[in-house]
Amino acid sequence: MRRSSRSLITLLLLFIAGLVAGPAMAQQSLNVQIVGGVKSATPVAVVPFAQQGAPLPTDIADVIRNDLNRCGKFRSLAVSEIVEQPSQGSDIKFATWRLLKQDYIVIGRIKDAGNGMVTVEYELWDVNRQQRLLGNAMPPASISDLRGVAHQIADAIFQQITGIPGAFWTRIAYVTMVGSGNNATYSLIVADSDGYNPQVVARSHEALLSPKWSPDGTRIAYVSFESGNSAVYIQNITTGSRQLISGRAKGINSAPAWSPDGTKLALSLSYTGNPEIYVMDLGSRQETRLTRSLAINTEPVWSPDGQSIYFTSDRSGRPQIYRMSAGGGTPERVSFQGQQNLDAAISYDSKQTAMVQANGNVYRIAIVDQSLGGQVRFLSPGPIDESPSFAPNASMLIYAATDGARDVLYAVSNDGLVRQRLALADGDVRQPSWGPYRKQ
């Protein structure tokens, strides 16, 4: 499955998957390593939270610290440099934290709520103004869910300081491969955005590809070959129940993409002879064909307002990104820099378009930033990087990469300066998809 060529034909031929599906099952966690840092990022001290009794299995302050570090906008003070540990606002000696050049300080307390539950209280203070910006008590939570509590606190801190909702308490989907050849096992996994708490959604002895989250975060669409022909399924990630969406006709059934309202799927289908972009209404199962060309048309993705669909086509001779109305019409080419551009992802505000850009044999993740006049910047070093997917607030992006002989994931800040490496101890990780905001 390692890709030595990145042509569209190669990508389409890789849609060969078989599947055995069921409810979520436990899966080994990814190894997590934060790479890089931003010296100009906002300094913040996250003090260990005060707690009575036996140590808890999750260090809440450490999870918050790592969340803030990996987004690229903050630089948390190392634990070894935290010389005081206030747990109440009245305990803070602001002169100390100014000497340590910290702009903000986060403190907190963990209280026993009985029956295996705890209550977490936290405060965010502006060091220079000596002003409390946040002071909340989280709802009682089980000890096993403290990572989720920590992610929600990090989200609140991120939003208070930046004005943008945080996206740490979200999930990612990805595919793992363990073993090789006939002994390979593929798993479709969902996990926390930092790679922890993985659960198996589907497992197969054949490859699994193209997981895509529904807008409400309850379902995943993906491709399977279990019937002897490619097919697109939608699966409930909690119950394991699933529906066949497209696969009764011969040919390619691939590249599912949800409409923003969750009522439609865009697909690449070839039962008429050539891979074309279609939109299927999930209620009626009625298909509307959007493209008509002799080229390969694949990898559709909706604009956030649901009015347009971006897709990859080689109609100009090499793969490029095109945009057309979600109701059909004449496609417009939107990518021009680089020899090839494919696999687009659109930020929530449509201001950023991520894509795989190829020059020679080097494939990197590039972002076209409309807020900067269409400026192009690279987020990854190559040589084979793929499958970009934005966090719902576009502060970060996840993609797959080859790293030596391994396939791994990287979650990268949108300026490319901080990367979080997510790797499997004894296998490969591919095909990431960042899920939507979770409901409180």
PDB file of N, CA, C and O in Angstrom, residues 9 16 43 70 90 97 105 114 117 154 169 199 239 242-243 270 272 274 280 306 351 364 376 403 405:
ATOM      1  N   ILE A   9      -4.948   8.064 -11.023  1.00  0.00           N
ATOM      2  CA  ILE A   9      -5.282   6.664 -11.308  1.00  0.00           C
ATOM      3  C   ILE A   9      -4.787   5.775 -10.182  1.00  0.00           C
ATOM      4  O   ILE A   9      -5.486   4.865  -9.719  1.00  0.00           O
ATOM      5  N   ILE A  16      -9.396  -0.536  -2.573  1.00  0.00           N
ATOM      6  CA  ILE A  16      -9.687  -1.965  -2.548  1.00  0.00           C
ATOM      7  C   ILE A  16      -9.713  -2.392  -1.103  1.00  0.00           C
ATOM      8  O   ILE A  16      -8.691  -2.638  -0.481  1.00  0.00           O
ATOM      9  N   PRO A  43       3.131  33.107  26.328  1.00  0.00           N
ATOM     10  CA  PRO A  43       3.533  32.269  27.470  1.00  0.00           C
ATOM     11  C   PRO A  43       2.407  32.117  28.490  1.00  0.00           C
ATOM     12  O   PRO A  43       1.739  33.088  28.850  1.00  0.00           O
ATOM     13  N   ARG A  70       0.509  22.287  21.598  1.00  0.00           N
ATOM     14  CA  ARG A  70       0.451  21.721  20.255  1.00  0.00           C
ATOM     15  C   ARG A  70      -0.316  22.587  19.265  1.00  0.00           C
ATOM     16  O   ARG A  70      -0.193  22.386  18.053  1.00  0.00           O
ATOM     17  N   SER A  90      -6.227  34.012  45.481  1.00  0.00           N
ATOM     18  CA  SER A  90      -5.589  34.762  46.570  1.00  0.00           C
ATOM     19  C   SER A  90      -4.178  34.267  46.863  1.00  0.00           C
ATOM     20  O   SER A  90      -3.401  34.966  47.532  1.00  0.00           O
ATOM     21  N   TRP A  97       5.394  35.438  38.788  1.00  0.00           N
ATOM     22  CA  TRP A  97       5.066  35.013  37.429  1.00  0.00           C
ATOM     23  C   TRP A  97       5.475  36.065  36.412  1.00  0.00           C
ATOM     24  O   TRP A  97       5.782  35.722  35.251  1.00  0.00           O
ATOM     25  N   ILE A 105      -1.741  32.642  33.846  1.00  0.00           N
ATOM     26  CA  ILE A 105      -1.530  31.528  34.753  1.00  0.00           C
ATOM     27  C   ILE A 105      -2.860  30.799  34.925  1.00  0.00           C
ATOM     28  O   ILE A 105      -3.919  31.419  35.070  1.00  0.00           O
ATOM     29  N   GLY A 114     -17.572  11.816  45.299  1.00  0.00           N
ATOM     30  CA  GLY A 114     -18.156  10.552  45.724  1.00  0.00           C
ATOM     31  C   GLY A 114     -18.485   9.625  44.562  1.00  0.00           C
ATOM     32  O   GLY A 114     -18.649  10.051  43.418  1.00  0.00           O
ATOM     33  N   MET A 117     -16.471   9.815  41.370  1.00  0.00           N
ATOM     34  CA  MET A 117     -16.602  11.062  40.613  1.00  0.00           C
ATOM     35  C   MET A 117     -15.784  12.156  41.286  1.00  0.00           C
ATOM     36  O   MET A 117     -15.562  12.126  42.500  1.00  0.00           O
ATOM     37  N   ALA A 154      -9.065  23.309  28.411  1.00  0.00           N
ATOM     38  CA  ALA A 154      -8.145  23.900  27.437  1.00  0.00           C
ATOM     39  C   ALA A 154      -8.909  24.649  26.352  1.00  0.00           C
ATOM     40  O   ALA A 154      -8.483  25.729  25.904  1.00  0.00           O
ATOM     41  N   TRP A 169     -11.258  19.266  22.539  1.00  0.00           N
ATOM     42  CA  TRP A 169     -12.227  18.227  22.904  1.00  0.00           C
ATOM     43  C   TRP A 169     -13.006  17.813  21.653  1.00  0.00           C
ATOM     44  O   TRP A 169     -14.195  17.985  21.518  1.00  0.00           O
ATOM     45  N   GLN A 199     -10.678   3.827  19.875  1.00  0.00           N
ATOM     46  CA  GLN A 199     -11.682   2.773  19.811  1.00  0.00           C
ATOM     47  C   GLN A 199     -11.803   2.285  18.374  1.00  0.00           C
ATOM     48  O   GLN A 199     -11.807   3.098  17.441  1.00  0.00           O
ATOM     49  N   THR A 239     -22.973   2.264  17.913  1.00  0.00           N
ATOM     50  CA  THR A 239     -23.673   0.978  17.852  1.00  0.00           C
ATOM     51  C   THR A 239     -23.047   0.004  16.876  1.00  0.00           C
ATOM     52  O   THR A 239     -23.265  -1.206  16.974  1.00  0.00           O
ATOM     53  N   ARG A 242     -24.753  -0.093  10.319  1.00  0.00           N
ATOM     54  CA  ARG A 242     -24.305   0.595   9.124  1.00  0.00           C
ATOM     55  C   ARG A 242     -25.285   0.397   7.985  1.00  0.00           C
ATOM     56  O   ARG A 242     -26.132  -0.492   7.995  1.00  0.00           O
ATOM     57  N   GLN A 243     -25.150   1.259   6.961  1.00  0.00           N
ATOM     58  CA  GLN A 243     -25.996   1.238   5.784  1.00  0.00           C
ATOM     59  C   GLN A 243     -25.129   1.240   4.538  1.00  0.00           C
ATOM     60  O   GLN A 243     -24.133   1.961   4.466  1.00  0.00           O
ATOM     61  N   SER A 270     -18.205   5.536 -10.999  1.00  0.00           N
ATOM     62  CA  SER A 270     -17.790   5.297 -12.387  1.00  0.00           C
ATOM     63  C   SER A 270     -18.697   4.308 -13.112  1.00  0.00           C
ATOM     64  O   SER A 270     -18.282   3.739 -14.112  1.00  0.00           O
ATOM     65  N   THR A 272     -21.007   4.766 -15.033  1.00  0.00           N
ATOM     66  CA  THR A 272     -21.283   5.182 -16.413  1.00  0.00           C
ATOM     67  C   THR A 272     -20.055   5.047 -17.296  1.00  0.00           C
ATOM     68  O   THR A 272     -20.119   5.340 -18.487  1.00  0.00           O
ATOM     69  N   ASN A 274     -16.737   6.402 -16.517  1.00  0.00           N
ATOM     70  CA  ASN A 274     -15.643   7.280 -16.115  1.00  0.00           C
ATOM     71  C   ASN A 274     -15.918   7.806 -14.713  1.00  0.00           C
ATOM     72  O   ASN A 274     -17.068   8.072 -14.363  1.00  0.00           O
ATOM     73  N   MET A 280     -25.548  12.494  -3.686  1.00  0.00           N
ATOM     74  CA  MET A 280     -26.658  11.621  -3.329  1.00  0.00           C
ATOM     75  C   MET A 280     -27.435  12.216  -2.167  1.00  0.00           C
ATOM     76  O   MET A 280     -26.854  12.575  -1.136  1.00  0.00           O
ATOM     77  N   GLY A 306     -22.145  25.027   1.859  1.00  0.00           N
ATOM     78  CA  GLY A 306     -22.901  24.045   1.098  1.00  0.00           C
ATOM     79  C   GLY A 306     -23.220  24.445  -0.324  1.00  0.00           C
ATOM     80  O   GLY A 306     -23.919  23.716  -1.036  1.00  0.00           O
ATOM     81  N   LYS A 351     -11.574  30.495   4.316  1.00  0.00           N
ATOM     82  CA  LYS A 351     -10.428  31.352   4.056  1.00  0.00           C
ATOM     83  C   LYS A 351      -9.161  30.568   3.725  1.00  0.00           C
ATOM     84  O   LYS A 351      -8.231  31.105   3.128  1.00  0.00           O
ATOM     85  N   ARG A 364       3.797  17.461  -0.570  1.00  0.00           N
ATOM     86  CA  ARG A 364       3.734  18.199   0.684  1.00  0.00           C
ATOM     87  C   ARG A 364       2.338  18.782   0.879  1.00  0.00           C
ATOM     88  O   ARG A 364       1.585  18.952  -0.078  1.00  0.00           O
ATOM     89  N   VAL A 376       0.512  31.146  -0.537  1.00  0.00           N
ATOM     90  CA  VAL A 376       0.681  29.709  -0.351  1.00  0.00           C
ATOM     91  C   VAL A 376       1.795  29.459   0.647  1.00  0.00           C
ATOM     92  O   VAL A 376       2.878  30.046   0.541  1.00  0.00           O
ATOM     93  N   ASP A 403       7.405   8.264   7.215  1.00  0.00           N
ATOM     94  CA  ASP A 403       8.494   8.638   8.121  1.00  0.00           C
ATOM     95  C   ASP A 403       9.466   7.473   8.151  1.00  0.00           C
ATOM     96  O   ASP A 403       9.312   6.539   8.929  1.00  0.00           O
ATOM     97  N   ALA A 405      10.480   4.076   7.138  1.00  0.00           N
ATOM     98  CA  ALA A 405       9.730   2.920   6.644  1.00  0.00           C
ATOM     99  C   ALA A 405       8.322   2.868   7.204  1.00  0.00           C
ATOM    100  O   ALA A 405       7.593   1.906   6.977  1.00  0.00           O
TER     101      ALA A 405
END
